[in-house]
Short mmCIF file of C-alpha atoms in Angstrom, two decimals:
data_model
loop_
_atom_site.label_atom_id
_atom_site.label_comp_id
_atom_site.label_asym_id
_atom_site.label_seq_id
_atom_site.Cartn_x
_atom_site.Cartn_y
_atom_site.Cartn_z
CA MET A 1 -10.05 -28.00 -30.06
CA ARG A 2 -7.72 -24.79 -30.47
CA PHE A 3 -7.81 -23.07 -27.26
CA ILE A 4 -8.13 -19.57 -28.98
CA TYR A 5 -11.45 -20.67 -30.38
CA THR A 6 -12.71 -21.60 -27.03
CA LYS A 7 -15.25 -19.68 -24.69
CA THR A 8 -12.98 -19.72 -22.41
CA PHE A 9 -10.12 -17.78 -24.84
CA THR A 10 -12.52 -15.52 -25.89
CA ARG A 11 -13.82 -14.32 -22.71
CA VAL A 12 -10.33 -13.53 -21.39
CA PHE A 13 -9.24 -12.13 -24.52
CA THR A 14 -12.64 -9.70 -23.79
CA ILE A 15 -11.53 -8.83 -20.11
CA PHE A 16 -7.96 -8.08 -21.39
CA VAL A 17 -9.49 -5.63 -24.10
CA ILE A 18 -11.82 -4.01 -21.15
CA LEU A 19 -9.12 -3.54 -19.20
CA ALA A 20 -6.97 -1.66 -21.72
CA VAL A 21 -9.90 0.42 -22.55
CA LEU A 22 -10.18 1.60 -18.97
CA ALA A 23 -6.08 1.85 -18.52
CA ILE A 24 -6.16 4.52 -21.17
CA PHE A 25 -9.70 5.77 -19.68
CA ASP A 26 -7.41 6.44 -15.91
CA ALA A 27 -4.06 7.39 -17.93
CA ARG A 28 -6.34 10.22 -19.01
CA GLY A 29 -8.04 11.25 -15.61
CA TYR A 30 -11.54 10.43 -16.85
CA LEU A 31 -12.13 7.87 -14.14
CA GLY A 32 -11.47 10.41 -11.79
CA TYR A 33 -14.62 10.81 -10.14
CA ALA A 34 -15.27 6.56 -10.20
CA LYS A 35 -12.54 6.26 -7.67
CA ASP A 36 -13.54 9.41 -5.78
CA GLY A 37 -16.44 7.63 -4.94
CA PHE A 38 -15.02 4.52 -4.47
CA PHE A 39 -12.36 5.73 -2.45
CA ARG A 40 -15.01 7.98 -0.15
CA VAL A 41 -17.35 3.99 0.88
CA PHE A 42 -13.80 2.23 1.07
CA GLY A 43 -12.45 4.45 3.65
CA ALA A 44 -15.28 5.00 5.82
CA ALA A 45 -15.51 0.94 6.30
CA GLU A 46 -11.77 0.92 6.98
CA HIS A 47 -11.56 3.33 9.01
CA LYS A 48 -14.40 1.81 11.50
CA VAL A 49 -12.44 -1.58 11.01
CA THR A 50 -9.50 -0.07 11.53
CA ASP A 51 -10.71 1.52 15.07
CA ALA A 52 -11.84 -1.81 16.00
CA THR A 53 -8.85 -3.57 14.99
CA ASN A 54 -6.69 -0.85 17.53
CA GLY A 55 -9.05 -1.11 19.93
CA VAL A 56 -8.31 -4.60 20.31
CA LYS A 57 -4.31 -4.46 19.61
CA ASN A 58 -4.18 -1.79 22.57
CA ILE A 59 -5.45 -3.93 25.40
CA PHE A 60 -3.34 -6.84 24.31
CA PHE A 61 -0.73 -4.30 24.04
CA THR A 62 -1.60 -2.65 27.94
CA LEU A 63 -1.81 -6.12 29.04
CA ALA A 64 1.10 -7.69 27.92
CA THR A 65 3.20 -4.04 28.86
CA ILE A 66 1.70 -3.23 32.23
CA LYS A 67 4.47 -3.77 34.52
CA SER A 68 7.25 -1.76 32.57
CA LEU A 69 4.57 1.06 32.47
CA VAL A 70 5.31 2.65 35.35
CA HIS A 71 8.57 2.60 35.01
CA GLU A 72 8.41 3.82 31.75
CA ASN A 73 6.66 6.49 32.89
CA ALA A 74 8.86 8.03 35.52
CA ALA A 75 11.38 7.94 32.37
CA LEU A 76 9.08 9.90 30.04
CA SER A 77 8.23 12.50 32.76
CA GLN A 78 11.81 13.01 33.76
CA GLN A 79 12.33 13.44 29.55
CA VAL A 80 9.40 15.61 28.80
CA ASP A 81 10.81 18.20 31.72
CA GLU A 82 14.18 17.52 29.75
CA LEU A 83 12.43 18.72 26.66
CA SER A 84 10.95 21.58 27.98
CA PHE A 85 14.07 23.42 29.19
CA ALA A 86 15.46 22.52 25.77
CA ASN A 87 12.36 24.22 23.99
CA ALA A 88 13.01 27.18 26.16
CA ARG A 89 16.08 27.99 24.89
CA LEU A 90 15.86 27.11 21.84
CA GLN A 91 12.81 29.12 21.79
CA SER A 92 15.08 32.00 22.98
CA ALA A 93 17.60 30.90 20.10
CA ARG A 94 14.95 31.47 17.33
CA ASN A 95 14.01 34.86 18.73
CA GLU A 96 17.41 36.14 18.37
CA ASN A 97 18.49 34.40 15.18
CA SER A 98 14.90 36.50 13.74
CA GLY A 99 16.47 39.69 15.24
CA LEU A 100 19.92 38.81 13.82
CA ARG A 101 18.56 38.12 10.60
CA SER A 102 16.30 41.03 10.05
CA ALA A 103 19.30 43.04 10.60
CA LEU A 104 21.50 41.99 8.32
CA ASN A 105 19.02 42.28 5.94
CA PHE A 106 18.12 38.12 5.28
CA LYS A 107 14.83 37.48 4.04
CA GLN A 108 12.68 36.26 7.01
CA GLN A 109 11.90 32.65 7.33
CA SER A 110 8.46 32.24 6.66
CA LYS A 111 6.68 29.32 8.57
CA LEU A 112 4.80 26.53 6.30
CA ASN A 113 1.28 26.91 4.55
CA LEU A 114 -0.31 23.49 5.98
CA LEU A 115 -3.53 22.26 4.69
CA PRO A 116 -4.87 20.00 7.17
CA VAL A 117 -6.30 16.69 5.08
CA GLU A 118 -7.70 12.83 6.51
CA VAL A 119 -6.00 9.59 5.13
CA LEU A 120 -8.77 7.99 3.44
CA THR A 121 -7.02 4.59 2.37
CA ALA A 122 -4.07 2.82 2.10
CA ASP A 123 -3.04 0.12 -0.15
CA PRO A 124 -3.89 -2.89 1.40
CA THR A 125 -1.41 -4.98 -0.97
CA GLY A 126 2.00 -3.24 -0.08
CA PHE A 127 3.05 -3.57 -3.35
CA SER A 128 3.03 0.77 -3.57
CA GLN A 129 3.54 2.70 -0.68
CA VAL A 130 0.27 4.66 -1.94
CA ILE A 131 -2.47 6.62 0.72
CA THR A 132 -5.38 8.59 -0.44
CA LEU A 133 -6.42 11.97 1.05
CA ASP A 134 -9.76 13.30 1.01
CA LYS A 135 -9.44 16.38 -0.57
CA GLY A 136 -8.17 17.08 -4.66
CA GLY A 137 -7.69 19.57 -7.23
CA SER A 138 -10.79 21.45 -5.81
CA SER A 139 -8.56 22.56 -2.65
CA GLN A 140 -5.94 23.94 -4.82
CA ILE A 141 -3.69 20.46 -3.97
CA LEU A 142 -0.81 20.07 -7.03
CA LEU A 143 1.03 17.12 -8.02
CA GLY A 144 4.77 17.34 -6.06
CA GLN A 145 3.50 19.03 -3.31
CA PRO A 146 5.18 17.39 0.15
CA VAL A 147 2.79 16.01 2.97
CA VAL A 148 3.71 16.05 6.42
CA ALA A 149 2.33 14.73 9.81
CA ALA A 150 2.57 16.69 12.62
CA PRO A 151 4.74 18.07 13.83
CA GLY A 152 6.50 18.33 11.02
CA LEU A 153 7.90 14.76 10.02
CA LEU A 154 8.09 14.34 6.00
CA ILE A 155 4.87 11.34 5.00
CA GLY A 156 5.55 11.66 1.40
CA LYS A 157 4.75 13.84 -1.59
CA ILE A 158 1.15 14.35 -3.88
CA THR A 159 1.46 11.74 -7.23
CA LYS A 160 -1.83 12.08 -8.57
CA VAL A 161 -5.03 14.60 -8.56
CA TYR A 162 -9.00 14.02 -8.67
CA PRO A 163 -10.99 16.45 -8.35
CA ASN A 164 -12.15 15.38 -4.73
CA SER A 165 -9.16 13.37 -3.61
CA ALA A 166 -5.55 12.60 -4.04
CA GLU A 167 -2.91 10.47 -3.96
CA VAL A 168 0.69 10.18 -1.71
CA THR A 169 2.98 7.88 -3.03
CA LEU A 170 4.82 7.91 0.97
CA ILE A 171 8.71 7.81 1.18
CA THR A 172 8.93 4.28 1.80
CA ASP A 173 8.73 3.77 -1.84
CA PRO A 174 11.66 3.65 -3.65
CA ALA A 175 9.76 6.38 -6.44
CA VAL A 176 10.63 8.66 -4.18
CA VAL A 177 13.70 9.97 -3.62
CA VAL A 178 14.34 12.96 -0.61
CA ASN A 179 17.08 14.66 -0.51
CA ALA A 180 18.43 14.08 2.87
CA GLU A 181 20.27 15.62 5.76
CA VAL A 182 22.44 14.36 8.86
CA VAL A 183 21.75 17.12 11.53
CA ASP A 184 24.51 15.78 14.01
CA SER A 185 27.57 15.29 11.11
CA ALA A 186 25.58 17.86 8.37
CA ALA A 187 26.47 14.53 5.95
CA ARG A 188 24.19 14.98 2.89
CA GLY A 189 22.60 11.20 0.97
CA LEU A 190 19.65 10.91 -0.78
CA VAL A 191 17.42 8.61 1.28
CA ARG A 192 14.94 6.31 -0.68
CA GLY A 193 12.35 3.81 0.15
CA GLU A 194 12.67 -0.03 0.78
CA HIS A 195 9.70 -0.89 -0.03
CA GLY A 196 7.74 -0.22 2.52
CA LEU A 197 9.84 -1.73 5.13
CA THR A 198 12.27 1.26 5.78
CA LEU A 199 14.61 3.87 4.33
CA SER A 200 18.17 3.58 3.20
CA LEU A 201 20.26 6.83 2.86
CA ASP A 202 22.87 6.12 -0.23
CA LEU A 203 25.62 8.34 -1.92
CA VAL A 204 27.05 9.31 2.03
CA THR A 205 30.92 9.79 0.92
CA GLN A 206 33.38 8.23 3.54
CA ASN A 207 34.66 11.04 4.97
CA GLU A 208 31.58 11.80 6.31
CA LEU A 209 31.06 10.91 9.98
CA ILE A 210 27.26 9.19 10.46
CA LYS A 211 25.99 6.76 13.19
CA THR A 212 23.04 4.80 14.80
CA GLY A 213 21.30 7.33 16.82
CA ASP A 214 21.22 10.60 13.99
CA HIS A 215 18.32 12.17 12.87
CA VAL A 216 18.00 12.78 9.44
CA ILE A 217 15.71 15.69 7.74
CA THR A 218 15.21 17.08 4.74
CA SER A 219 17.67 19.49 2.90
CA ALA A 220 15.94 21.16 0.31
CA LEU A 221 18.76 20.53 -2.21
CA SER A 222 16.43 19.91 -4.58
CA GLY A 223 13.48 21.63 -4.04
CA ASP A 224 11.02 19.14 -3.92
CA PHE A 225 10.72 19.57 0.13
CA PRO A 226 11.30 22.81 2.46
CA ARG A 227 14.42 22.04 4.39
CA GLY A 228 14.10 20.77 7.73
CA LEU A 229 11.74 18.46 8.17
CA LEU A 230 12.38 15.14 9.88
CA ILE A 231 12.69 11.83 7.89
CA GLY A 232 13.98 9.29 10.88
CA VAL A 233 16.17 8.02 12.59
CA VAL A 234 19.44 6.30 11.22
CA SER A 235 18.79 2.58 12.70
CA ALA A 236 22.18 0.88 11.16
CA ILE A 237 25.25 1.27 9.02
CA ARG A 238 25.24 -1.27 6.56
CA SER A 239 29.01 0.01 3.92
CA THR A 240 32.30 -1.08 4.53
CA ASN A 241 35.62 1.20 4.30
CA THR A 242 36.38 -0.60 0.69
CA ASP A 243 32.68 0.89 -0.32
CA LEU A 244 33.04 3.78 -2.37
CA PHE A 245 29.97 5.41 -0.30
CA GLN A 246 28.69 4.50 2.95
CA LYS A 247 24.45 3.71 3.20
CA ALA A 248 22.61 3.52 6.49
CA TYR A 249 19.16 1.85 7.18
CA VAL A 250 16.97 4.90 8.19
CA THR A 251 14.48 4.23 10.68
CA PRO A 252 10.89 7.11 9.36
CA ALA A 253 9.89 9.26 12.10
CA ALA A 254 6.50 8.71 11.49
CA ASP A 255 4.52 5.46 11.84
CA LEU A 256 3.52 4.93 8.18
CA ARG A 257 0.78 1.92 8.92
CA ASN A 258 -1.16 4.14 10.87
CA LEU A 259 -2.13 7.36 9.15
CA ARG A 260 -5.31 9.91 9.54
CA PHE A 261 -4.56 13.85 10.05
CA LEU A 262 -2.06 14.87 8.13
CA TYR A 263 -0.71 17.88 6.45
CA ILE A 264 -0.33 19.49 2.63
CA VAL A 265 2.72 21.63 2.03
CA GLN A 266 1.32 24.33 0.18
CA MET B 1 -27.84 -10.49 -7.69
CA LYS B 2 -25.33 -13.11 -7.83
CA ILE B 3 -22.90 -10.27 -9.60
CA LEU B 4 -23.99 -7.96 -6.51
CA ILE B 5 -23.49 -10.34 -3.87
CA TRP B 6 -20.22 -10.93 -4.77
CA VAL B 7 -18.66 -7.38 -5.80
CA LEU B 8 -20.43 -6.99 -2.26
CA ALA B 9 -18.32 -9.79 -0.36
CA ILE B 10 -14.74 -8.93 -2.28
CA PHE B 11 -15.59 -5.58 -1.31
CA ILE B 12 -15.64 -6.61 2.59
CA LEU B 13 -12.70 -8.95 2.15
CA LEU B 14 -10.43 -6.49 1.10
CA VAL B 15 -11.68 -4.10 3.81
CA LEU B 16 -10.58 -6.91 6.33
CA GLN B 17 -7.55 -7.09 5.48
CA ALA B 18 -7.09 -3.49 5.53
CA GLY B 19 -8.61 -2.49 8.90
CA VAL B 20 -7.58 -6.27 10.04
CA LEU B 21 -4.22 -7.14 8.35
CA VAL B 22 -2.52 -3.97 7.62
CA PRO B 23 -1.96 -2.34 11.31
CA LEU B 24 -1.08 -5.80 12.00
CA HIS B 25 1.70 -5.42 10.19
CA LEU B 26 0.41 -8.60 7.66
CA GLY B 27 -0.23 -6.23 5.25
CA ALA B 28 1.79 -8.14 2.45
CA ALA B 29 -1.05 -10.94 2.44
CA ASN B 30 -3.12 -11.09 -0.66
CA LEU B 31 -6.43 -12.01 -0.11
CA VAL B 32 -8.02 -11.33 -3.58
CA LEU B 33 -5.09 -13.91 -4.89
CA VAL B 34 -6.43 -16.46 -2.32
CA LEU B 35 -9.55 -15.96 -2.83
CA VAL B 36 -9.31 -16.07 -6.77
CA VAL B 37 -7.86 -19.44 -6.52
CA VAL B 38 -9.72 -21.58 -4.38
CA VAL B 39 -12.59 -20.10 -6.31
CA PHE B 40 -11.50 -21.92 -9.33
CA LEU B 41 -10.80 -24.92 -6.78
CA SER B 42 -14.33 -25.48 -6.06
CA GLY B 43 -15.05 -25.57 -10.02
CA GLY B 44 -16.62 -22.06 -10.20
CA TRP B 45 -14.30 -20.43 -13.41
CA ASP B 46 -16.56 -18.41 -14.34
CA THR B 47 -16.79 -16.55 -11.11
CA ALA B 48 -13.04 -16.82 -10.56
CA LEU B 49 -12.68 -15.00 -13.19
CA MET B 50 -15.23 -12.24 -12.29
CA VAL B 51 -13.64 -12.45 -8.78
CA SER B 52 -10.04 -11.33 -10.22
CA LEU B 53 -11.72 -8.81 -12.96
CA ILE B 54 -13.74 -7.32 -9.57
CA GLY B 55 -11.16 -7.78 -7.03
CA GLY B 56 -8.22 -6.48 -9.34
CA LEU B 57 -9.56 -3.71 -10.80
CA MET B 58 -10.57 -2.60 -6.40
CA LEU B 59 -7.12 -3.36 -5.91
CA ASP B 60 -5.77 -1.14 -9.09
CA PHE B 61 -8.15 1.79 -7.81
CA LEU B 62 -6.38 0.81 -4.02
CA SER B 63 -2.76 0.93 -5.19
CA GLY B 64 -2.77 4.13 -6.85
CA ASN B 65 -0.92 1.96 -9.49
CA ALA B 66 -1.98 2.28 -13.30
CA VAL B 67 -5.32 0.15 -13.79
CA GLY B 68 -5.19 -3.10 -15.13
CA LEU B 69 -1.57 -3.94 -13.24
CA ILE B 70 -2.65 -6.18 -10.69
CA THR B 71 -5.87 -7.02 -12.57
CA MET B 72 -3.85 -8.46 -15.95
CA SER B 73 -1.91 -10.18 -13.14
CA LEU B 74 -4.49 -11.75 -11.20
CA LEU B 75 -5.98 -13.42 -15.18
CA SER B 76 -2.67 -14.86 -15.78
CA VAL B 77 -3.07 -16.58 -12.64
CA LEU B 78 -6.22 -18.05 -13.46
CA ILE B 79 -4.91 -18.60 -16.85
CA ALA B 80 -2.15 -20.85 -15.56
CA ALA B 81 -4.15 -21.96 -13.20
CA HIS B 82 -7.21 -23.57 -15.25
CA LEU B 83 -4.14 -24.52 -18.67
CA MET B 84 -2.06 -26.64 -15.64
CA PHE B 85 -5.64 -28.17 -14.45
CA GLU B 86 -6.77 -28.75 -17.66
CA ALA B 87 -4.08 -30.94 -19.32
CA PHE B 88 -1.92 -32.51 -16.05
CA LEU B 89 -4.19 -32.15 -12.54
CA THR B 90 -6.77 -33.27 -10.91
CA SER B 91 -9.45 -30.52 -10.04
CA GLU B 92 -9.98 -32.32 -6.38
CA SER B 93 -9.94 -29.74 -3.87
CA GLY B 94 -8.07 -31.27 -1.39
CA TRP B 95 -5.91 -29.37 1.58
CA LEU B 96 -2.54 -29.90 -0.48
CA ILE B 97 -3.25 -29.63 -3.80
CA ARG B 98 -5.04 -26.00 -2.11
CA LEU B 99 -1.61 -24.81 -0.36
CA THR B 100 0.32 -26.21 -3.16
CA THR B 101 -1.66 -24.23 -5.84
CA ILE B 102 -1.92 -21.00 -3.74
CA ALA B 103 1.97 -21.40 -3.21
CA VAL B 104 2.36 -21.48 -7.04
CA ALA B 105 0.19 -19.10 -7.39
CA THR B 106 1.71 -16.34 -5.64
CA TRP B 107 4.54 -16.83 -7.58
CA ILE B 108 3.33 -16.48 -10.71
CA PHE B 109 1.44 -13.18 -9.81
CA GLY B 110 4.43 -11.82 -8.80
CA LEU B 111 6.10 -12.94 -11.87
CA SER B 112 3.66 -11.64 -13.32
CA LEU B 113 3.12 -8.38 -11.83
CA LEU B 114 6.59 -7.57 -12.58
CA GLY B 115 6.30 -8.59 -16.25
CA PHE B 116 3.09 -5.49 -16.72
CA ASN B 117 4.68 -3.77 -14.88
CA TRP B 118 7.90 -3.71 -17.50
CA LEU B 119 5.34 -3.42 -19.53
CA PHE B 120 3.31 -0.69 -18.59
CA ASN B 121 6.47 1.26 -17.77
CA LEU B 122 6.94 1.35 -21.49
CA PHE B 123 3.81 3.33 -21.59
CA TYR B 124 5.18 5.27 -18.68
CA LEU B 125 2.46 4.45 -16.43
CA GLY B 126 4.06 1.66 -14.55
CA VAL B 127 5.62 1.89 -10.81
CA ALA B 128 9.58 2.12 -9.99
CA ILE B 129 10.16 -1.28 -8.60
CA ASN B 130 13.37 -2.13 -6.02
CA LEU B 131 13.68 -5.67 -7.35
CA LYS B 132 15.92 -6.82 -4.27
CA SER B 133 13.41 -5.74 -1.33
CA PHE B 134 10.58 -6.98 -4.00
CA LEU B 135 11.78 -10.62 -4.20
CA PHE B 136 13.83 -10.91 -0.67
CA ASP B 137 10.48 -9.25 1.36
CA GLN B 138 7.39 -8.50 0.01
CA TRP B 139 6.91 -12.00 -2.34
CA ILE B 140 8.12 -14.34 0.57
CA LEU B 141 6.33 -12.75 3.12
CA SER B 142 3.66 -12.60 0.92
CA LEU B 143 3.75 -16.16 0.05
CA ILE B 144 3.84 -17.11 3.96
CA LEU B 145 0.55 -14.91 4.45
CA ASN B 146 -1.45 -16.22 1.88
CA LEU B 147 -0.90 -20.27 2.97
CA ALA B 148 -1.21 -19.33 6.69
CA LEU B 149 -4.47 -16.93 5.54
CA THR B 150 -6.37 -19.86 3.19
CA TYR B 151 -8.33 -21.60 5.72
CA PRO B 152 -10.05 -18.02 6.80
CA VAL B 153 -10.88 -17.25 2.67
CA VAL B 154 -12.21 -20.83 2.62
CA LYS B 155 -14.41 -20.07 5.16
CA TYR B 156 -15.44 -17.11 3.93
CA LEU B 157 -16.21 -18.36 0.48
CA GLN B 158 -18.53 -21.50 2.23
CA LEU B 159 -20.61 -17.78 3.26
CA VAL B 160 -20.72 -16.24 0.39
CA LYS B 161 -22.05 -19.72 -1.50
CA PHE B 162 -24.18 -20.00 1.17
CA ILE B 163 -25.92 -16.48 0.50
CA ILE B 164 -25.90 -16.79 -2.73
CA SER B 165 -27.91 -20.02 -2.53
CA LYS B 166 -30.67 -18.82 0.24
CA LYS B 167 -30.45 -15.46 -2.03
CA ILE B 168 -31.36 -17.56 -5.12
CA ALA B 169 -33.57 -20.40 -3.84
CA ARG B 170 -35.72 -18.05 -2.01
CA PRO B 171 -36.91 -16.32 -5.66
CA HIS B 172 -37.03 -19.85 -7.39
CA GLU B 173 -39.31 -20.95 -3.95
CA GLN B 174 -41.71 -17.51 -4.26
CA SER B 175 -41.83 -18.65 -8.06
CA ILE B 176 -43.01 -22.33 -7.13
CA ARG B 177 -45.93 -21.31 -4.60
CA ASN B 178 -46.86 -18.99 -7.10
#
């Protein structure tokens, strides 16, 4: 009997037709409320399981690293003191900068307008770097708005908006391209995700000096992201002198696997 | 009732994948794919079809992709397995057959995903993929983890079948007593 006349083929064909209809409905936004409900239920269950997993993970991690904790504590205490001193100097510089700008009639640098949100779900397969937030169009969330973690770490941008939830594509997704700047050398390039594993900094001209450990921030050249959001730290340089442009790997500053409370820049 | 139990079972499996595997950096595993293959090998073509539809839709919702991308890829794997086993292979579900089928299924799933993504991109519904990173990092990790997690998924399937048999047996017993 020919396969196309079998019950199997009929069922499979019917399912493909149903999926095509659902894909059209989804593209037109008719599945928004259904997705909202699913995200909330799934997110609630997932958070409980994740908290339990992280609790067990922390116990084993603590037991494994208990010896080094004393030394790490001492080093961190010293770092806190150094950072407090640096912070105080920066605060003073900021005040001076603000005064000088107003004296020169520059536009005052406005603070970011942040809307706090909570992460409901993340893509469990890792195929796409997408998370879902607990607020949507009803909270004036718009497509393309940047999403950050405190205190200014870039996470991604809003790529879909439903009535009561929104999807964020993380910076580790190849679809998100960020105009970036290396802090120390002011070298400019493009940061693109490497499928959830890391970030690559590309199109940096050969005459720019970049090195491992350099901080990478948003440059605001394209207008998609405000200037100064921390993207990550250069972890490796992967180009030679004969390449047209320099390339580097960048480790994201935020822990993109453990996201919970974020902010949307409005 | 049986469908409801399967919906719940797939939902719980996905919660475990997202809540346990992702924090442990093992998120590249695809437990729904493993479940589809294991259900198919245990002789349940209709059940495997249902699992691939329900599981695929849930994964499509969670991944943020256009609805149908992952579902169609899972269905392609199932159809390929059905045709291969009808034509060439025996459907005895020993461990070697299971692991080989899951390895091949992972490859077919990856290829189908790329193929359907290209098709969806014609309608501006696809996603951007870094092909090199997808093939050499994501895919290989997924293969290793799918094989490693086959045993727990087989045990999970046995648990689900046990629950279904209890739930379906009980109404029958009651009707016989009445």
